[in-house]
Short mmCIF file of C-alpha atoms (C1' of nucleotides) in Angstrom, two decimals:
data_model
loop_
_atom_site.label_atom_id
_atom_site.label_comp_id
_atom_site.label_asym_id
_atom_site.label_seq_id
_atom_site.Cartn_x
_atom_site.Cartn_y
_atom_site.Cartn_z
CA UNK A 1 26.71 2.09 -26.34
CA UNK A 2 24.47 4.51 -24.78
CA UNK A 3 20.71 5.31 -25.24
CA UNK A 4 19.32 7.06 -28.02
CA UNK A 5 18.68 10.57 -27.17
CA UNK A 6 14.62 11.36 -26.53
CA UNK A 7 15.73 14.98 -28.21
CA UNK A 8 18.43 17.00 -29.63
CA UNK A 9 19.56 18.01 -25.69
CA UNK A 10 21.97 21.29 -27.27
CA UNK A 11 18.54 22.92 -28.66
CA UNK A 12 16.29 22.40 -25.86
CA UNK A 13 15.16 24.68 -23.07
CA UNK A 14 15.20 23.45 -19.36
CA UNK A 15 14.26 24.84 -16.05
CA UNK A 16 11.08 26.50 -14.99
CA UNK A 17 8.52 27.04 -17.38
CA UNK A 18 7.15 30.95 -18.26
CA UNK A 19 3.81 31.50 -18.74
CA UNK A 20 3.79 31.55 -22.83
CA UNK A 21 5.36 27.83 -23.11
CA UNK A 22 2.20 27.09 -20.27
CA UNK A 23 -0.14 28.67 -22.90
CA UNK A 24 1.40 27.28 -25.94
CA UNK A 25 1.51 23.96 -24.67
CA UNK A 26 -2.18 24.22 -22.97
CA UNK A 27 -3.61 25.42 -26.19
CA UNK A 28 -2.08 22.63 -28.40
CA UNK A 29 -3.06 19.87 -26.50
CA UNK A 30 -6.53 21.36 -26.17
CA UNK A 31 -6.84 21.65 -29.27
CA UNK A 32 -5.31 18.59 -31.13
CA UNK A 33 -4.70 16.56 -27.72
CA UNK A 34 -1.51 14.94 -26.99
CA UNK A 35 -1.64 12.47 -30.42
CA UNK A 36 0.18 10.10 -28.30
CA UNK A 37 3.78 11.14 -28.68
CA UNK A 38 5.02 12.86 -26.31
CA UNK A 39 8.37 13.22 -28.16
CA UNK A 40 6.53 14.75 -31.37
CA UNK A 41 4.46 17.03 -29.81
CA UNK A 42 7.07 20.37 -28.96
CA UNK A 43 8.01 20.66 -32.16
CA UNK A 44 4.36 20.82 -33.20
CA UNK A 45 3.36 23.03 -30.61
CA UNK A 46 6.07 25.22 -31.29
CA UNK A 47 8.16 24.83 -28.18
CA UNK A 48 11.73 24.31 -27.39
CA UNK A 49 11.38 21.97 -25.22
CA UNK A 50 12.05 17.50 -24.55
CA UNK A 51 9.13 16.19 -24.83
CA UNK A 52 9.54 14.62 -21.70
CA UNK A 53 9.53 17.36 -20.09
CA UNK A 54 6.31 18.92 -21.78
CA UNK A 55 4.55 15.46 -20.61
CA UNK A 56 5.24 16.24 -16.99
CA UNK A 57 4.22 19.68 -17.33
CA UNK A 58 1.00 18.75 -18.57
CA UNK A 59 0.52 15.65 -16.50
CA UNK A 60 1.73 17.84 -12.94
CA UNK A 61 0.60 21.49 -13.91
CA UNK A 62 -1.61 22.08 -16.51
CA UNK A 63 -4.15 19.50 -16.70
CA UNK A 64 -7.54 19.95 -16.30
CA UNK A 65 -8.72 19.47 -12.71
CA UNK A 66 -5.19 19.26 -10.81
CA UNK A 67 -5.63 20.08 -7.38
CA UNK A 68 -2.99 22.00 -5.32
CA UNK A 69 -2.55 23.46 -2.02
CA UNK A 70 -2.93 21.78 1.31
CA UNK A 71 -3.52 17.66 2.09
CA UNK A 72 -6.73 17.08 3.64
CA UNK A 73 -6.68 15.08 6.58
CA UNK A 74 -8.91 12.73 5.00
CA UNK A 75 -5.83 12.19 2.42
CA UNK A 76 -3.50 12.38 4.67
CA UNK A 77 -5.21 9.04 6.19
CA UNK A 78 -5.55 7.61 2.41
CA UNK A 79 -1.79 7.92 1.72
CA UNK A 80 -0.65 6.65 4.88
CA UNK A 81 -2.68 3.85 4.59
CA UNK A 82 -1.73 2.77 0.93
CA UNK A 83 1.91 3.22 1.79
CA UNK A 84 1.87 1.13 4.59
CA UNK A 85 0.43 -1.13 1.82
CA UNK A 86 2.39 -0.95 -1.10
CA UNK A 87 4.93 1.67 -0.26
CA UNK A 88 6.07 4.15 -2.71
CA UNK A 89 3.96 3.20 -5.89
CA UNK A 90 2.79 7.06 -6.04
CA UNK A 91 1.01 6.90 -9.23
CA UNK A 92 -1.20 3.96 -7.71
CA UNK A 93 -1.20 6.06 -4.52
CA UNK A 94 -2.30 9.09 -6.67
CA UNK A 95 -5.13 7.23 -8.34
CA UNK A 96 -6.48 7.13 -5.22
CA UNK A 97 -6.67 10.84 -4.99
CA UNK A 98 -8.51 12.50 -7.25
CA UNK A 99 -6.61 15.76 -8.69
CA UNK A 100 -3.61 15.12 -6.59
CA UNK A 101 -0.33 13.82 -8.75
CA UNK A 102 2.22 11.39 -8.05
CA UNK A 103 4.72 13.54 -7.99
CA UNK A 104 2.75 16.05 -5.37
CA UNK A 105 2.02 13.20 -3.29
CA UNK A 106 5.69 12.28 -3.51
CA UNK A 107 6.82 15.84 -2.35
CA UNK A 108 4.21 16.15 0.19
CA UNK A 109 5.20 12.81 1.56
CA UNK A 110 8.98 13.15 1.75
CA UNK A 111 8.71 16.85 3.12
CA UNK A 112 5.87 16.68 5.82
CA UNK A 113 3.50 13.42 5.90
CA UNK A 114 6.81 10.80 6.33
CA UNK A 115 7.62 12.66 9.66
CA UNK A 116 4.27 12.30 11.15
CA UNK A 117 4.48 8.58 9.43
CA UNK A 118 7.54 7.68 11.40
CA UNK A 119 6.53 9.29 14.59
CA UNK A 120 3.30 7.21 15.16
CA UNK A 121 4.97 3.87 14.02
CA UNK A 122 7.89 4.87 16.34
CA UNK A 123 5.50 5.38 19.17
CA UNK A 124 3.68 2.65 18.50
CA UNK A 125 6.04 0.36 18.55
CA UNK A 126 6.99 1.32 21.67
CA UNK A 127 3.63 0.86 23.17
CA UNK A 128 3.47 -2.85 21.13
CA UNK A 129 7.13 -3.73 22.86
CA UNK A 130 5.17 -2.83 26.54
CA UNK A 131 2.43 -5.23 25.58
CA UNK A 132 3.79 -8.14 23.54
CA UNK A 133 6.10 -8.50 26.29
CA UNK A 134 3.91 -9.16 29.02
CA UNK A 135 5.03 -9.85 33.12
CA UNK A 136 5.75 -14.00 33.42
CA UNK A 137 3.02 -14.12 35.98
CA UNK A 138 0.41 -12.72 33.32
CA UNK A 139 0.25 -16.35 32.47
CA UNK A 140 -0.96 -17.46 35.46
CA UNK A 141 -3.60 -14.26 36.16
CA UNK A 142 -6.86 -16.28 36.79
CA UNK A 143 -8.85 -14.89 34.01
CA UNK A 144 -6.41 -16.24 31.71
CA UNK A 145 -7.04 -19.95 32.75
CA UNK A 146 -10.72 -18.59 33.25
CA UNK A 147 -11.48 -15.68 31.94
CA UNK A 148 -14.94 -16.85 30.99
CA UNK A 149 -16.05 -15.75 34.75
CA UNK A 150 -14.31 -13.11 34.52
CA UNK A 151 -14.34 -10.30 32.06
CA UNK A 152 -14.33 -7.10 33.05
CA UNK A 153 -14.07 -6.01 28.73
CA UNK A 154 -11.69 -3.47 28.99
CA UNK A 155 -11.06 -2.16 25.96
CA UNK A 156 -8.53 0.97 25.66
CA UNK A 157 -9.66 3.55 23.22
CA UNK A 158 -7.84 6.15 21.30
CA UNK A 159 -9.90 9.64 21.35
CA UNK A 160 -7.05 12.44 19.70
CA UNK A 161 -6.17 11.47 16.30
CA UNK A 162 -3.78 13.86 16.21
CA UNK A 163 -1.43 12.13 18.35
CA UNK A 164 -1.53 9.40 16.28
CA UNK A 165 -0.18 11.52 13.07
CA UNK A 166 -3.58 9.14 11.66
CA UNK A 167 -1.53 6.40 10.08
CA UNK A 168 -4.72 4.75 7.46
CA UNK A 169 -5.72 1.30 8.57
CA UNK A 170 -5.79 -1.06 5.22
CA UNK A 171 -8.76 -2.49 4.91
CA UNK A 172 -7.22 -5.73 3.09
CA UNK A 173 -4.12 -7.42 5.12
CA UNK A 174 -2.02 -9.96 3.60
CA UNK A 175 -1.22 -12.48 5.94
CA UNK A 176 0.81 -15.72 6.10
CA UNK A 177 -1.49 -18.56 6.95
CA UNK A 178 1.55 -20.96 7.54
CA UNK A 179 1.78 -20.35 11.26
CA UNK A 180 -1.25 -18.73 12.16
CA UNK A 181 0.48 -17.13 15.25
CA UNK A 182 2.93 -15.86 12.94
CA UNK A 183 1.72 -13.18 10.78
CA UNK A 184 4.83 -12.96 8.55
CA UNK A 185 3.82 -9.86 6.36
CA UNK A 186 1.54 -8.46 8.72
CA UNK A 187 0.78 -5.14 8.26
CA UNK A 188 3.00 -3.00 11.11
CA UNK A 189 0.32 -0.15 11.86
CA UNK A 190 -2.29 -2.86 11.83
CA UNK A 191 -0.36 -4.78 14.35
CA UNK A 192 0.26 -1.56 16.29
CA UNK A 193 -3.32 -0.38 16.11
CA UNK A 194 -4.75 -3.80 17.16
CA UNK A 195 -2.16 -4.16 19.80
CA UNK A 196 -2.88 -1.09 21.01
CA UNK A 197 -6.40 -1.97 21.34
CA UNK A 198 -5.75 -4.91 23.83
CA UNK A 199 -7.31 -7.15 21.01
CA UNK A 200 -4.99 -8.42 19.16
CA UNK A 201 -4.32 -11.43 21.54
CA UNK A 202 -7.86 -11.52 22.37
CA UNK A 203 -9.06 -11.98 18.69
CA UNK A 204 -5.95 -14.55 17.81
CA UNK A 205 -7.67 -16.52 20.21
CA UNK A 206 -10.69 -16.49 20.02
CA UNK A 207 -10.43 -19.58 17.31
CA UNK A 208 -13.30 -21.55 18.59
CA UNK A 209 -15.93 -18.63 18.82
CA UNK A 210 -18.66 -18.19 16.59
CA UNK A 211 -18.06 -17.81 12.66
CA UNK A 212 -17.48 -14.14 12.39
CA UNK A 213 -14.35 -14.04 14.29
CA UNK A 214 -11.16 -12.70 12.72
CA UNK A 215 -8.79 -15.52 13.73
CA UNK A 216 -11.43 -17.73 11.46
CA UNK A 217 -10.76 -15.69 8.69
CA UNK A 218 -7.54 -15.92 8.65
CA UNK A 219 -7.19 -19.45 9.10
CA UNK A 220 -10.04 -19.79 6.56
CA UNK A 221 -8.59 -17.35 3.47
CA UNK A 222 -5.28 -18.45 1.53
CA UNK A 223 -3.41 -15.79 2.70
CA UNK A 224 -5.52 -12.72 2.51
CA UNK A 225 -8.23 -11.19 5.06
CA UNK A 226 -10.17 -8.69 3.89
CA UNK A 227 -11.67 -6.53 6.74
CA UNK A 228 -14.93 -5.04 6.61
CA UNK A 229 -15.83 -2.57 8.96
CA UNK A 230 -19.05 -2.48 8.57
CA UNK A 231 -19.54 -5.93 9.66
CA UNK A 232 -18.89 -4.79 13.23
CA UNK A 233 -20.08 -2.06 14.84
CA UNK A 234 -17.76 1.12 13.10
CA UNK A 235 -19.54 3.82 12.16
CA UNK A 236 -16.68 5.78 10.37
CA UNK A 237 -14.52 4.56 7.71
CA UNK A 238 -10.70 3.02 8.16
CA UNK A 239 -9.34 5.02 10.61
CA UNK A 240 -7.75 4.98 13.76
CA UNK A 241 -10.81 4.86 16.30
CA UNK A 242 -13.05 3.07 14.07
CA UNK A 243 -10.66 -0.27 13.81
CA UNK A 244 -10.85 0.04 17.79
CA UNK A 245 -14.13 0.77 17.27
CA UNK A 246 -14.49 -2.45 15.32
CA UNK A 247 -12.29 -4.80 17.45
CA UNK A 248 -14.59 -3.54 20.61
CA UNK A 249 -17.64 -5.05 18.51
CA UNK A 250 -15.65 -8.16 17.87
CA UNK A 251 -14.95 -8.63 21.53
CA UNK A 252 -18.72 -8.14 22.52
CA UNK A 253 -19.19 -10.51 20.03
CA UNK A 254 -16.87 -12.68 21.24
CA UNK A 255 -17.10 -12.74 24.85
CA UNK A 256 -20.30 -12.52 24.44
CA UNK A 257 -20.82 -9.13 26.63
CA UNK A 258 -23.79 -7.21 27.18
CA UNK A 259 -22.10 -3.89 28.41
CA UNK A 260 -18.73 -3.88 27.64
CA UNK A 261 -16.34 -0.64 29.08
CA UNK A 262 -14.26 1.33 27.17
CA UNK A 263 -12.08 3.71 28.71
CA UNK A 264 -10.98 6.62 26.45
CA UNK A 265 -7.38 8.99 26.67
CA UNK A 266 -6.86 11.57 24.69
CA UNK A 267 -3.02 11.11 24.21
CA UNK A 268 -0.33 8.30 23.84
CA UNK A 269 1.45 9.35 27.24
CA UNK A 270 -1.54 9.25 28.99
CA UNK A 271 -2.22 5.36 28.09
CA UNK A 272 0.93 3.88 27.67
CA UNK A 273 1.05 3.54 31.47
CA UNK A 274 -2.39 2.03 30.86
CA UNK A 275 -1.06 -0.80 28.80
CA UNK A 276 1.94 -1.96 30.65
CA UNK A 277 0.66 -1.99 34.49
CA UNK A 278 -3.34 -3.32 33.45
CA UNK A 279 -2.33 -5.50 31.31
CA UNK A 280 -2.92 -7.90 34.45
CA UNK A 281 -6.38 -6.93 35.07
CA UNK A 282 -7.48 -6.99 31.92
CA UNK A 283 -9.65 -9.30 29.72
CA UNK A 284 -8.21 -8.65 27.06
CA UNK A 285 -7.40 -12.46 25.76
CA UNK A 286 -10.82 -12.73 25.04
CA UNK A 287 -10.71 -16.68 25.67
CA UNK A 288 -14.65 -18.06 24.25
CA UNK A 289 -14.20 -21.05 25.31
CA UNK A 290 -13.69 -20.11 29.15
CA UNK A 291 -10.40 -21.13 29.47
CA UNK A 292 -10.86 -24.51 28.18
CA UNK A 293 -7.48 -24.21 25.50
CA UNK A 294 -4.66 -24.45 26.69
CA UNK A 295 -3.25 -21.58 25.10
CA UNK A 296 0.90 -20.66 26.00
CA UNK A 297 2.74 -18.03 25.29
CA UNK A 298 4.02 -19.38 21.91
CA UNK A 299 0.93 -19.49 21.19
CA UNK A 300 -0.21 -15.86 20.92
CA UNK A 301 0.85 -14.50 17.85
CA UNK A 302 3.55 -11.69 17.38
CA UNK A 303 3.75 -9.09 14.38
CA UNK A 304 7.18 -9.25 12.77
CA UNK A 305 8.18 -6.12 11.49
"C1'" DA B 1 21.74 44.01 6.32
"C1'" DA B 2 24.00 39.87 5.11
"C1'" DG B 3 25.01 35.28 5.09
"C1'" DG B 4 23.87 30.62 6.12
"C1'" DC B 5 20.69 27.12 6.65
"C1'" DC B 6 16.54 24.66 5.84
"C1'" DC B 7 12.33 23.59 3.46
"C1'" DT B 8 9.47 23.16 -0.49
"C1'" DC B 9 8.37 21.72 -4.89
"C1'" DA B 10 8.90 21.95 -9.98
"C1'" DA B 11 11.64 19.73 -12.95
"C1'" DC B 12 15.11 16.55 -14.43
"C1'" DC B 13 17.35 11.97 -14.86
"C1'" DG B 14 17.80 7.28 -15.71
"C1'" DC B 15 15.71 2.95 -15.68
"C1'" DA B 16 12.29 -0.67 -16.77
"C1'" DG B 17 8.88 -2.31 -19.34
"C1'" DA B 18 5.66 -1.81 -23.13
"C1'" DC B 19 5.19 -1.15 -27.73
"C1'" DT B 20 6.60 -0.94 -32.61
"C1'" DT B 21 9.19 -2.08 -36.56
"C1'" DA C 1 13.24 -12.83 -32.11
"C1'" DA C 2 15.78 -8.74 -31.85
"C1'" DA C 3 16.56 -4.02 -31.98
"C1'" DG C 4 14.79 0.46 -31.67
"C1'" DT C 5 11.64 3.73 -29.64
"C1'" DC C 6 8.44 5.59 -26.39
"C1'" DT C 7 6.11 6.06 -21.96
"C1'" DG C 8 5.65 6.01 -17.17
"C1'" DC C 9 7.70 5.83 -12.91
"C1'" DG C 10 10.49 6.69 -8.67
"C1'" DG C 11 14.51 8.93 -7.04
"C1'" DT C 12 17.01 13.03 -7.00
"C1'" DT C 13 18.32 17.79 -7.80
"C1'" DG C 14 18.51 22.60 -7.38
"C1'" DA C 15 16.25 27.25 -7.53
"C1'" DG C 16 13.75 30.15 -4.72
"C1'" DG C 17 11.91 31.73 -0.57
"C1'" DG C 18 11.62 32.10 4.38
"C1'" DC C 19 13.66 32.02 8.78
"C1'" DC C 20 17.38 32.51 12.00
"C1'" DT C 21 21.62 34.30 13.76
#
DNA sequence: AAGGCCCTCAACCGCAGACTT
DNA sequence: AAAGTCTGCGGTTGAGGGCCT
């Protein structure tokens, strides 16, 4: 036993729509709006058409206020970042864009934004394999059993966002508290970006500093850390440069640094090298307590993704 | 010029869940 | 509570246009 038919499918018109069912249909619902069935309304208006189908011309075309045309990179940023969140729920994504539908955000993502997407997470990855899978003798580099004496605050810093394709950073990461070196659901671009930054070792250990640091957060929230940016020292919203921006604030804050460097490349190639042979030399665990923990490699925490 | 291929995007389809009877 | 109906959603399709050979 099938469904019930939403319309009489021999006596209804499909395919593109011509300009006189846009103006029928425009002019009815402007006039008497949609009176909240969809299935009712063509035969009111006058048109041959499943009422379905006049709901998604409405809803994708003819609305009031519907934007179309080119992504802005700013949305570009705002979709990446929500799918890396909650994947492909395009009407919530769409509610984040004003005038933009789900289904445009749906096309635009499969066609063009996935590729870029893919790319940076691909490259990224490949940068986060270089670092979470540091030299043996990293372990023994002085400034890891005291780095307190030594901290030359290196912090790598990405200038060209286009590189980067500009995956979003969320602003709100679940996290599984259970093994606090184990972020079971962490976000993957977070990870990346963080990684990237030569902090996230340094701020997963950096337990025993002062209040504000992440790791406390996380062990301090159920299973949810909500980021603020503006806590640190970012000046621009959640992108790319600002979380590095942000995790270079929470290392001055945590090593407690006057002046510390950041270096700055303008693409991926040029600071992959970067990562994998200074990994030694840099201070990048971010130890506050000089050393004092006894912290092993189990002990860092890895993304799983 | 013609045919093939690829990309884009409007529109359709079927499902799930909400709502109504 | 159950069956029927409607809405909203995500996945998919296919027409049309542009590019390449």
């Amino acid at each position: 036993m099938g469904r019930t038919p939403c319309c009489d499918k021999a006596n209804v018109k499909k395919g593109p729509w011509s300009p006189e069912e846009d103006a029928k249909l425009k002019d009815f619902i402007e006039k008497y709006g949609t009176g909240g069935n969809w299935i009712a309304l063509p035969q009111k208006a006058g048109l041959r058409r499943c009422g379905k189908s006049c709901r998604l011309r409405w809803l994708n075309y003819l609305r009031p206020n519907i934007k179309h045309g080119d992504f802005s990179e700013e949305e570009d940023r705002i979709i990446c970042r929500l799918y890396d969140q909650i994947r492909t729920k395009w009407s919530v994504i769409a509610a984040h864009l004003p005038g933009r539908t789900d289904n445009d955000i749906k096309n635009y993502w499969n066609t063009k934004l996935k590729k870029k997407y893919m790319a940076a997470v691909t490259n990224l990855n490949h940068i986060n394999m270089n670092y979470l899978n540091p030299p043996s003798q990293f372990f023994e580099a002085p400034q890891f059993r005291n780095q307190y004496n030594s901290q030359p605050n290196f912090s790598l810093f990405m200038n060209n966002m286009d590189t980067l394709s500009l995956p979003g950073i969320p602003q709100t990461l679940p996290i599984n508290t259970s093994h606090h070196q184990s972020l079971g659901h962490y976000n993957p671009l977070m990870t990346e970006s963080r990684s990237f930054g030569l902090t996230s070792h340094h701020q997963a250990l950096s337990s025993g500093s002062s209040g504000g640091s992440f790791m406390s957060q996380i062990t301090q929230d159920h299973n949810m850390v909500t980021r603020q940016p503006q806590t640190y020292s970012s000046s621009s919203n959640n992108t790319f440069s600002s979380v590095m921006q942000l995790d270079y604030g929470l290392m001055g804050g945590v090593c407690n640094t006057n002046s510390p460097v950041m270096q700055c490349y303008d693409n991926l190639e040029e600071i992959k090298p970067v990562i994998s042979n200074n990994i030694m030399n840099t201070s990048y665990l971010g130890l506050d307590d000089g050393g004092k923990r006894n912290y092993g490699r189990e002990e860092m925490y890895y993304p799983s993704y």
